[in-house]
Amino acid sequence: MTISLNRVSPTLRTHVAPCAEAIRITGTVQGVGFRPMVYRLANVYQVRGEVFNDGAGVFIRAIGTLVNLDRFVQAIWQECPPLATIEAIARSPLTVTIDYPDFQIVESVHSTPHTDITPDAATCPDCLADTLDPFSRWYRYPFTNCTHCGPRLSIIQTLPYDRQHTSMADFPLCPECAEVYHNVADRRFHAQPVACHKCGPNAWLERADGKAIVAEMFSMMDDVDAACTLIQRGEIVAIKGIGGFHLACDATNAAAVDQLRQRKRRYDKPFALMARDLDIIEQYCEVSPAERKLLQSPAAPIVLLNPRSGKVGDCENLLRPLAPAIAPGLTRIGFMLPYTPLHHLMLRRMKRPIVMTSGNLSDEPQCIDNDEARQKLGAIADFFLLHNRDIVNRVDDSVVRVVDEQPQVLRRARGYAPAPIRLPAGFALAPAILAMGSELKNTFCLLREGQAILSQHLGDLENAAALMGYQETLKLYTDLFEHQPTAIAIDHHPEYLSTKVGQEFAAAQSLPLHSIQHHHAHVAACLVEHDISLDSPPVLGIALDGLGMGEDGALWGGELLLADYRQCRRLARLQPVALLGGSQAMYQPWRNTYAQLSAAFEWEDVQTQYGNLDIIQFLHQQPRSLLDQMLQKGINSPLASSAGRLFDAVAAAIGIQREQVSYEGQAAIQLEALIQPADLALAHQSPYPFGLETIHLNDQPLLELNPNLMWRSLLDDLHHELTPALIAAKFHVGLAHAIAQLVQHLQQTHPFTHIALTGGVFQNEILTQLLKHQLTPMNLTILTHHLIPPNDGGIALGQAAIGAARGLAVMGNR
């Protein structure tokens, strides 16, 4: 944050004669109570003039003594509202043409948007108190809000952020709300979504079958309260929230949870839970101070917590344990607190957690429209709790966990997006870039004026509805910010739908394309997050994920790269192994086990030595002659140096999700979940070995980690009936050891001082911690993701940074 003092000499600061200044404030400063704060401070420091919003942020014309103006600006920094972020305050002399008798807030001025949009924020304590106070005008009003909380991104249609530019435009203010809206001393002053029972949106209950609500429902306080009763009775209720619909049921009712899974066709992926308050969450989970802070923050994300019993659903000491199907095979529970007045009111009488999973069919985007929800969720939900405030922008719940007492964002959406990300030194003059993101866990990124605007999580584009939502959100952002890119950045994979959309956009606008290698983008995103400057020396990026197209046209996924924003050189990799059946290998882990074993051994030797093992007997029952022919001839079996598929192969070998997974990464996640501290302690005594050899690829030397020795040891352990948990631990410890040894080897020939750990595999906390422990003695600075997801949700940020670096290089050569 900077202050620019472009005005009279400092020697005149004590002069008592009035002077006039133009004060420009940039950052997240609209819709957050910023102008009322400025107004109050202007009166405190005897400053006359005016303040208004425009496309660039907040603009002040101020008249006062030099001393008072200095104090005024300093107070603006110090008393910034809770949801605001000041990027810069620039001051310059002003020629006054108006005699201001006092200080006023005036109407917004439209210009090209350069300001930020505030993320949606959880209900503040004051608004919650109003909602629960029987003597308040907002008693039991489900949409109570003020400048410190409530909807922002989810309702905005265009900038500047004024009521007429949001979905609240359909709700004219009643006289009472108009009074507080125009009262500069009230926290609802210019709170654009402000409303009450008389003039604002309302909520109501419907049956999914279209029949009338039975009379007994009206014995409740209101329809929101009735929804609580329905959930307590075992019903499934679709609830329209702030950024989309949720499907809710009693999390302790096993039958209701099982029914929700079957109807939604979400058979294994964990459900998120919501609880009335922290006391209820702490009955089920351990909550650290850092986790408590996250749960209670304005972002109010889903926070992944450790269950008190150590196992989800195993809560013998609780009167109502969680249903076993909440998070099958996992050791973390995703909890969030109510973040709208509607949630708070609904859960007032609910003394146990409820499921709050996205309101959609599995893998589709959340429903945001009432009619769409009735159509798509009518066969899932028994009842609907609806309201008539339109959701303009779909915003899913964010997912965060705490690692080493620091938050790590795994899904960046509600509460975080679209808060801007300030780019490191060297990018101030970067050209405007539109980065299209990846195929899975997609986000896109607008880069402009030294900052990046990363969209909310948009899902997997292989789903047609998700692709449509991606295109709609892309248009909305480019229109909203009036973003005019000078170039488009796309993933190097030609079949990614985001790549194809980017190519079409570039062709239509006659714009240049930057094709960005997938893992280079992962590394660059990590560098941006850690404020590594454009001209910093290269770092060693360790990028481990499922798949990404390499510069050579092969599939990569286990890479060690020497990289900065401008260039990327591959130094080492995991040994490539065939993806047996192509994309089928992502969904049937046993295919990876067979491919790995076939690459490591002769199958006859495997059968001779290990034929009694369950995994070998299972593989023997598969169509091996066809599989071998595919491997030998390379039929639908491309080679890939994928770390993700190696984890899948190990998981299947020890019996985890061997035949099929129902969501991405399921086998690897459950493999990690098996491991207990005692297993890790034993695993350090005899970790699985990996081979290291130098190969030549395109006449260039390349180090390669070979898992053949690991597989021999793993099969021996299966033969000796070691527990799956210990085998999983020995694999994790062995892989961390092998990567650390590889880094030590590379240190001898490459003078890097920083290491970036990135890619979806580094969502694996055990591997990340093991590797950090191994690397720390090497006097290296270790960069990991905290604010940007390590998975493909961060790819667009890296693409944008690399595209900007290339654009700056072109500009410098002109």
Short mmCIF file of C-alpha atoms in Angstrom, two decimals, residues 93-465:
data_model
loop_
_atom_site.label_atom_id
_atom_site.label_comp_id
_atom_site.label_asym_id
_atom_site.label_seq_id
_atom_site.Cartn_x
_atom_site.Cartn_y
_atom_site.Cartn_z
CA PRO A 93 -3.51 19.70 -5.76
CA LEU A 94 -7.03 20.68 -6.76
CA THR A 95 -8.25 23.88 -8.35
CA VAL A 96 -11.50 24.58 -6.51
CA THR A 97 -14.39 25.88 -8.60
CA ILE A 98 -17.07 25.16 -5.99
CA ASP A 99 -17.40 26.78 -2.57
CA TYR A 100 -18.17 23.76 -0.36
CA PRO A 101 -19.95 24.84 2.84
CA ASP A 102 -19.62 21.35 4.36
CA PHE A 103 -18.77 17.76 3.39
CA GLN A 104 -21.20 15.69 1.32
CA ILE A 105 -21.61 12.24 -0.18
CA VAL A 106 -22.73 12.63 -3.78
CA GLU A 107 -24.05 10.30 -6.47
CA SER A 108 -21.72 7.81 -8.16
CA VAL A 109 -20.10 8.67 -11.47
CA HIS A 110 -19.86 6.01 -14.16
CA SER A 111 -16.52 5.53 -15.88
CA THR A 112 -14.41 2.61 -17.03
CA PRO A 113 -14.25 0.26 -14.00
CA HIS A 114 -10.89 0.14 -12.23
CA THR A 115 -12.22 -0.63 -8.77
CA ASP A 116 -12.67 -3.99 -7.10
CA ILE A 117 -15.82 -5.95 -6.34
CA THR A 118 -16.25 -7.11 -2.78
CA PRO A 119 -16.85 -10.80 -2.15
CA ASP A 120 -20.10 -11.83 -0.45
CA ALA A 121 -19.70 -11.58 3.33
CA ALA A 122 -21.22 -13.53 6.21
CA THR A 123 -23.78 -11.87 8.47
CA CYS A 124 -22.08 -9.47 10.87
CA PRO A 125 -22.81 -9.63 14.65
CA ASP A 126 -24.86 -6.43 14.56
CA CYS A 127 -27.16 -7.66 11.80
CA LEU A 128 -27.54 -11.03 13.51
CA ALA A 129 -28.53 -9.23 16.68
CA ASP A 130 -31.12 -7.20 14.75
CA THR A 131 -32.48 -10.37 13.17
CA LEU A 132 -32.95 -12.05 16.55
CA ASP A 133 -34.26 -9.01 18.43
CA PRO A 134 -38.10 -9.11 18.78
CA PHE A 135 -38.15 -5.32 19.03
CA SER A 136 -36.17 -4.76 15.83
CA ARG A 137 -37.67 -3.88 12.45
CA TRP A 138 -35.57 -6.72 11.09
CA TYR A 139 -36.76 -9.38 13.56
CA ARG A 140 -36.68 -12.75 11.78
CA TYR A 141 -36.02 -11.06 8.45
CA PRO A 142 -33.98 -13.55 6.35
CA PHE A 143 -32.21 -10.85 4.31
CA THR A 144 -30.95 -8.43 6.95
CA ASN A 145 -27.65 -6.80 5.95
CA CYS A 146 -25.53 -3.66 6.19
CA THR A 147 -22.33 -2.27 4.71
CA HIS A 148 -20.33 -4.82 6.74
CA CYS A 149 -22.07 -7.94 5.47
CA GLY A 150 -24.41 -9.51 2.95
CA PRO A 151 -24.45 -10.16 -0.80
CA ARG A 152 -22.03 -8.41 -3.15
CA LEU A 153 -20.66 -10.41 -6.10
CA SER A 154 -23.73 -12.66 -6.18
CA ILE A 155 -26.12 -9.75 -6.93
CA ILE A 156 -24.04 -7.25 -8.94
CA GLN A 157 -24.81 -6.63 -12.60
CA THR A 158 -22.46 -3.74 -13.40
CA LEU A 159 -20.26 -1.13 -11.75
CA PRO A 160 -20.36 1.16 -9.90
CA TYR A 161 -21.87 -0.85 -7.08
CA ASP A 162 -25.18 0.95 -6.59
CA ARG A 163 -28.62 -0.52 -5.91
CA GLN A 164 -29.88 0.08 -9.45
CA HIS A 165 -26.98 -2.04 -10.73
CA THR A 166 -27.89 -5.08 -8.62
CA SER A 167 -30.75 -7.55 -8.40
CA MET A 168 -32.10 -5.39 -5.55
CA ALA A 169 -33.23 -2.85 -8.16
CA ASP A 170 -36.62 -4.61 -8.17
CA PHE A 171 -37.22 -3.72 -4.52
CA PRO A 172 -37.83 0.02 -3.95
CA LEU A 173 -37.00 1.15 -0.43
CA CYS A 174 -39.84 1.75 2.02
CA PRO A 175 -39.71 5.07 3.92
CA GLU A 176 -38.12 3.47 7.00
CA CYS A 177 -35.37 1.74 5.00
CA ALA A 178 -34.85 4.86 2.89
CA GLU A 179 -34.25 6.79 6.10
CA VAL A 180 -31.44 4.51 7.31
CA TYR A 181 -30.07 4.23 3.76
CA HIS A 182 -29.63 8.01 3.63
CA ASN A 183 -28.53 8.42 7.26
CA VAL A 184 -24.77 8.82 7.18
CA ALA A 185 -24.56 7.92 10.88
CA ASP A 186 -26.22 4.53 10.29
CA ARG A 187 -24.21 1.42 9.35
CA ARG A 188 -26.79 0.82 6.60
CA PHE A 189 -25.93 4.11 4.93
CA HIS A 190 -25.77 3.29 1.21
CA ALA A 191 -25.88 -0.46 1.93
CA GLN A 192 -27.24 -1.39 -1.47
CA PRO A 193 -29.10 -4.62 -0.50
CA VAL A 194 -30.77 -3.03 2.56
CA ALA A 195 -34.43 -4.03 2.93
CA CYS A 196 -36.97 -5.21 5.46
CA HIS A 197 -40.18 -7.27 5.69
CA LYS A 198 -42.13 -4.38 4.19
CA CYS A 199 -40.07 -3.60 1.07
CA GLY A 200 -37.57 -6.39 0.45
CA PRO A 201 -37.34 -9.96 -0.80
CA ASN A 202 -39.28 -12.65 1.02
CA ALA A 203 -38.83 -16.37 1.55
CA TRP A 204 -41.44 -19.10 1.29
CA LEU A 205 -41.79 -22.86 1.45
CA GLU A 206 -43.03 -25.13 -1.35
CA ARG A 207 -43.57 -28.85 -1.70
CA ALA A 208 -41.54 -30.43 -4.49
CA ASP A 209 -44.62 -32.31 -5.72
CA GLY A 210 -46.53 -29.05 -6.14
CA LYS A 211 -49.15 -29.88 -3.53
CA ALA A 212 -50.23 -27.36 -0.90
CA ILE A 213 -48.32 -27.19 2.38
CA VAL A 214 -50.30 -29.03 5.05
CA ALA A 215 -51.88 -26.90 7.76
CA GLU A 216 -49.65 -28.24 10.53
CA MET A 217 -46.68 -26.50 8.94
CA PHE A 218 -48.20 -23.14 9.77
CA SER A 219 -47.85 -23.83 13.47
CA MET A 220 -44.22 -22.82 13.04
CA MET A 221 -43.10 -19.21 13.43
CA ASP A 222 -42.69 -18.79 9.66
CA ASP A 223 -41.67 -20.75 6.56
CA VAL A 224 -37.97 -20.50 7.40
CA ASP A 225 -38.63 -22.00 10.82
CA ALA A 226 -40.81 -24.67 9.22
CA ALA A 227 -37.83 -25.75 7.08
CA CYS A 228 -36.03 -26.64 10.31
CA THR A 229 -38.92 -28.85 11.39
CA LEU A 230 -38.90 -30.63 8.03
CA ILE A 231 -35.18 -31.36 8.30
CA GLN A 232 -35.64 -32.63 11.85
CA ARG A 233 -38.33 -35.00 10.51
CA GLY A 234 -35.93 -36.51 7.97
CA GLU A 235 -36.99 -34.57 4.87
CA ILE A 236 -34.61 -33.24 2.21
CA VAL A 237 -35.00 -29.48 1.66
CA ALA A 238 -33.57 -27.47 -1.26
CA ILE A 239 -32.59 -24.07 0.10
CA LYS A 240 -31.88 -20.99 -2.00
CA GLY A 241 -28.93 -19.21 -0.45
CA ILE A 242 -26.72 -16.27 -1.33
CA GLY A 243 -24.88 -17.70 -4.34
CA GLY A 244 -26.87 -20.79 -5.22
CA PHE A 245 -29.05 -23.63 -3.94
CA HIS A 246 -28.10 -26.18 -1.31
CA LEU A 247 -29.63 -29.54 -0.53
CA ALA A 248 -30.07 -30.02 3.21
CA CYS A 249 -30.93 -32.89 5.52
CA ASP A 250 -30.20 -34.01 9.07
CA ALA A 251 -26.54 -35.09 9.13
CA THR A 252 -27.23 -37.54 11.97
CA ASN A 253 -30.08 -39.27 10.12
CA ALA A 254 -28.41 -42.11 8.22
CA ALA A 255 -31.52 -42.89 6.16
CA ALA A 256 -31.91 -39.27 5.05
CA VAL A 257 -28.21 -38.99 4.14
CA ASP A 258 -28.30 -42.25 2.18
CA GLN A 259 -31.43 -41.14 0.37
CA LEU A 260 -29.83 -37.82 -0.55
CA ARG A 261 -26.80 -39.63 -1.96
CA GLN A 262 -28.94 -41.90 -4.11
CA ARG A 263 -31.20 -39.12 -5.41
CA LYS A 264 -28.34 -36.73 -6.09
CA ARG A 265 -26.19 -39.52 -7.56
CA ARG A 266 -23.28 -38.41 -5.39
CA TYR A 267 -22.32 -41.81 -4.07
CA ASP A 268 -19.02 -41.18 -2.26
CA LYS A 269 -17.87 -37.57 -2.47
CA PRO A 270 -17.98 -36.01 1.02
CA PHE A 271 -20.86 -33.81 2.08
CA ALA A 272 -20.31 -30.42 3.68
CA LEU A 273 -22.06 -29.75 6.98
CA MET A 274 -23.46 -26.65 8.64
CA ALA A 275 -24.04 -26.23 12.36
CA ARG A 276 -25.88 -23.56 14.30
CA ASP A 277 -22.79 -22.53 16.29
CA LEU A 278 -19.29 -23.50 17.30
CA ASP A 279 -20.50 -25.37 20.37
CA ILE A 280 -22.23 -27.91 18.14
CA ILE A 281 -19.23 -28.22 15.81
CA GLU A 282 -16.94 -28.81 18.80
CA GLN A 283 -19.09 -31.73 19.90
CA TYR A 284 -18.00 -33.49 16.72
CA CYS A 285 -14.62 -32.01 15.79
CA GLU A 286 -11.44 -30.59 17.24
CA VAL A 287 -11.26 -26.88 16.41
CA SER A 288 -7.96 -25.01 16.71
CA PRO A 289 -7.79 -21.22 17.18
CA ALA A 290 -6.84 -20.81 13.50
CA GLU A 291 -9.78 -22.97 12.41
CA ARG A 292 -12.13 -21.11 14.74
CA LYS A 293 -11.00 -17.81 13.20
CA LEU A 294 -11.71 -19.11 9.69
CA LEU A 295 -15.15 -20.43 10.60
CA GLN A 296 -16.11 -17.07 12.12
CA SER A 297 -14.52 -14.90 9.42
CA PRO A 298 -16.54 -12.80 6.93
CA ALA A 299 -15.64 -15.40 4.28
CA ALA A 300 -17.21 -18.19 6.41
CA PRO A 301 -15.79 -21.02 4.29
CA ILE A 302 -16.18 -24.75 4.67
CA VAL A 303 -13.28 -25.68 6.97
CA LEU A 304 -11.90 -29.22 6.96
CA LEU A 305 -11.67 -30.42 10.57
CA ASN A 306 -10.45 -33.50 12.40
CA PRO A 307 -13.26 -35.44 14.07
CA ARG A 308 -12.91 -35.90 17.83
CA SER A 309 -13.03 -39.67 17.54
CA GLY A 310 -10.44 -39.70 14.76
CA LYS A 311 -12.95 -41.19 12.35
CA VAL A 312 -15.97 -39.70 10.62
CA GLY A 313 -19.20 -41.22 11.92
CA ASP A 314 -17.46 -42.90 14.85
CA CYS A 315 -18.82 -40.73 17.66
CA GLU A 316 -19.89 -43.18 20.33
CA ASN A 317 -19.94 -40.57 23.08
CA LEU A 318 -22.39 -38.39 21.19
CA LEU A 319 -26.13 -38.70 21.55
CA ARG A 320 -26.52 -38.32 17.78
CA PRO A 321 -23.41 -39.42 15.85
CA LEU A 322 -22.97 -38.33 12.25
CA ALA A 323 -24.25 -40.66 9.56
CA PRO A 324 -21.47 -42.97 8.28
CA ALA A 325 -22.09 -41.82 4.69
CA ILE A 326 -21.15 -38.18 5.39
CA ALA A 327 -17.53 -38.64 4.24
CA PRO A 328 -16.84 -42.29 3.33
CA GLY A 329 -13.22 -43.36 3.75
CA LEU A 330 -12.03 -39.93 4.91
CA THR A 331 -10.68 -38.52 8.16
CA ARG A 332 -11.76 -34.87 7.79
CA ILE A 333 -15.22 -33.32 8.06
CA GLY A 334 -16.07 -30.13 6.21
CA PHE A 335 -17.99 -27.79 8.52
CA MET A 336 -19.26 -24.24 8.07
CA LEU A 337 -21.27 -21.85 10.20
CA PRO A 338 -24.45 -20.07 9.04
CA TYR A 339 -23.48 -17.11 6.86
CA THR A 340 -26.87 -15.55 6.03
CA PRO A 341 -29.74 -14.52 8.31
CA LEU A 342 -31.86 -17.17 6.59
CA HIS A 343 -29.42 -19.87 7.73
CA HIS A 344 -29.27 -18.48 11.25
CA LEU A 345 -33.06 -18.39 11.55
CA MET A 346 -33.51 -21.85 10.09
CA LEU A 347 -31.03 -23.40 12.52
CA ARG A 348 -32.17 -21.66 15.72
CA ARG A 349 -33.88 -24.84 16.95
CA MET A 350 -31.47 -27.28 15.28
CA LYS A 351 -29.18 -28.80 17.91
CA ARG A 352 -27.32 -31.07 15.52
CA PRO A 353 -25.49 -30.56 12.20
CA ILE A 354 -27.19 -30.61 8.83
CA VAL A 355 -25.85 -31.57 5.42
CA MET A 356 -25.49 -28.52 3.17
CA THR A 357 -24.33 -29.83 -0.19
CA SER A 358 -24.52 -28.00 -3.50
CA GLY A 359 -27.97 -27.97 -5.06
CA ASN A 360 -27.33 -29.82 -8.28
CA LEU A 361 -27.08 -33.21 -9.86
CA SER A 362 -23.60 -34.62 -9.37
CA ASP A 363 -20.92 -32.67 -11.32
CA GLU A 364 -23.36 -30.04 -12.63
CA PRO A 365 -23.22 -26.38 -11.52
CA GLN A 366 -25.38 -25.23 -8.61
CA CYS A 367 -28.87 -24.12 -9.50
CA ILE A 368 -29.41 -20.39 -8.98
CA ASP A 369 -32.88 -19.80 -10.44
CA ASN A 370 -36.16 -20.88 -8.80
CA ASP A 371 -37.64 -22.43 -11.94
CA GLU A 372 -34.36 -24.18 -12.75
CA ALA A 373 -34.26 -25.57 -9.22
CA ARG A 374 -37.85 -26.82 -9.39
CA GLN A 375 -37.01 -28.63 -12.62
CA LYS A 376 -33.61 -30.09 -11.72
CA LEU A 377 -33.98 -30.66 -7.99
CA GLY A 378 -37.62 -31.70 -7.88
CA ALA A 379 -36.68 -35.38 -7.91
CA ILE A 380 -34.10 -34.89 -5.14
CA ALA A 381 -35.71 -32.55 -2.62
CA ASP A 382 -39.00 -33.06 -0.81
CA PHE A 383 -39.44 -29.34 -0.16
CA PHE A 384 -38.06 -26.02 -1.40
CA LEU A 385 -37.22 -22.96 0.69
CA LEU A 386 -37.21 -20.23 -1.97
CA HIS A 387 -36.83 -16.47 -2.13
CA ASN A 388 -37.27 -13.81 -4.81
CA ARG A 389 -33.91 -12.02 -4.74
CA ASP A 390 -32.27 -13.06 -8.00
CA ILE A 391 -28.79 -14.56 -7.90
CA VAL A 392 -26.88 -12.87 -10.73
CA ASN A 393 -23.56 -14.67 -10.25
CA ARG A 394 -23.28 -18.30 -9.14
CA VAL A 395 -20.87 -18.52 -6.19
CA ASP A 396 -20.15 -21.87 -4.56
CA ASP A 397 -18.88 -22.31 -1.00
CA SER A 398 -15.12 -21.97 -0.50
CA VAL A 399 -13.16 -24.86 1.03
CA VAL A 400 -10.20 -24.18 3.35
CA ARG A 401 -8.07 -26.15 5.78
CA VAL A 402 -5.36 -25.16 8.23
CA VAL A 403 -1.79 -26.39 7.67
CA ASP A 404 1.02 -25.27 10.00
CA GLU A 405 -1.41 -22.79 11.58
CA GLN A 406 -1.97 -21.11 8.22
CA PRO A 407 -5.08 -21.31 6.01
CA GLN A 408 -4.77 -23.21 2.76
CA VAL A 409 -7.55 -22.52 0.27
CA LEU A 410 -8.56 -25.61 -1.71
CA ARG A 411 -11.57 -24.06 -3.47
CA ARG A 412 -11.66 -20.28 -3.84
CA ALA A 413 -15.19 -19.00 -4.24
CA ARG A 414 -17.68 -17.33 -1.86
CA GLY A 415 -16.02 -14.93 0.55
CA TYR A 416 -12.74 -14.79 -1.40
CA ALA A 417 -13.56 -14.19 -5.07
CA PRO A 418 -13.25 -11.86 -6.83
CA ALA A 419 -10.94 -10.02 -4.41
CA PRO A 420 -7.97 -8.87 -6.53
CA ILE A 421 -4.48 -10.33 -6.24
CA ARG A 422 -1.75 -7.70 -6.41
CA LEU A 423 0.97 -8.80 -8.84
CA PRO A 424 4.64 -8.73 -7.80
CA ALA A 425 7.16 -6.06 -8.72
CA GLY A 426 7.79 -5.79 -12.45
CA PHE A 427 4.18 -6.30 -13.55
CA ALA A 428 2.89 -2.75 -13.06
CA LEU A 429 2.92 -1.99 -16.80
CA ALA A 430 1.82 -5.46 -17.89
CA PRO A 431 -0.71 -5.58 -20.75
CA ALA A 432 -4.28 -6.71 -20.16
CA ILE A 433 -4.47 -10.52 -20.34
CA LEU A 434 -7.42 -12.90 -20.25
CA ALA A 435 -6.36 -16.35 -19.01
CA MET A 436 -8.82 -19.17 -19.65
CA GLY A 437 -7.77 -21.67 -16.98
CA SER A 438 -7.84 -25.46 -17.06
CA GLU A 439 -10.35 -28.19 -17.79
CA LEU A 440 -10.96 -29.31 -14.19
CA LYS A 441 -11.68 -27.08 -11.17
CA ASN A 442 -11.79 -24.22 -13.62
CA THR A 443 -11.31 -20.57 -12.86
CA PHE A 444 -10.37 -17.83 -15.32
CA CYS A 445 -8.33 -14.70 -14.69
CA LEU A 446 -8.43 -11.08 -15.84
CA LEU A 447 -5.08 -9.32 -15.54
CA ARG A 448 -5.02 -5.53 -15.63
CA GLU A 449 -3.10 -2.62 -14.13
CA GLY A 450 -0.80 -4.75 -12.03
CA GLN A 451 -3.46 -6.91 -10.46
CA ALA A 452 -5.19 -10.19 -11.22
CA ILE A 453 -8.89 -10.86 -10.78
CA LEU A 454 -9.35 -14.60 -10.37
CA SER A 455 -12.91 -15.81 -10.84
CA GLN A 456 -14.76 -17.98 -8.38
CA HIS A 457 -14.53 -21.77 -8.76
CA LEU A 458 -16.55 -22.81 -11.82
CA GLY A 459 -16.18 -26.60 -11.83
CA ASP A 460 -15.21 -29.20 -14.41
CA LEU A 461 -15.82 -28.04 -17.97
CA GLU A 462 -16.29 -31.54 -19.32
CA ASN A 463 -19.86 -31.16 -18.05
CA ALA A 464 -21.97 -29.30 -20.63
CA ALA A 465 -23.85 -27.27 -18.03
#
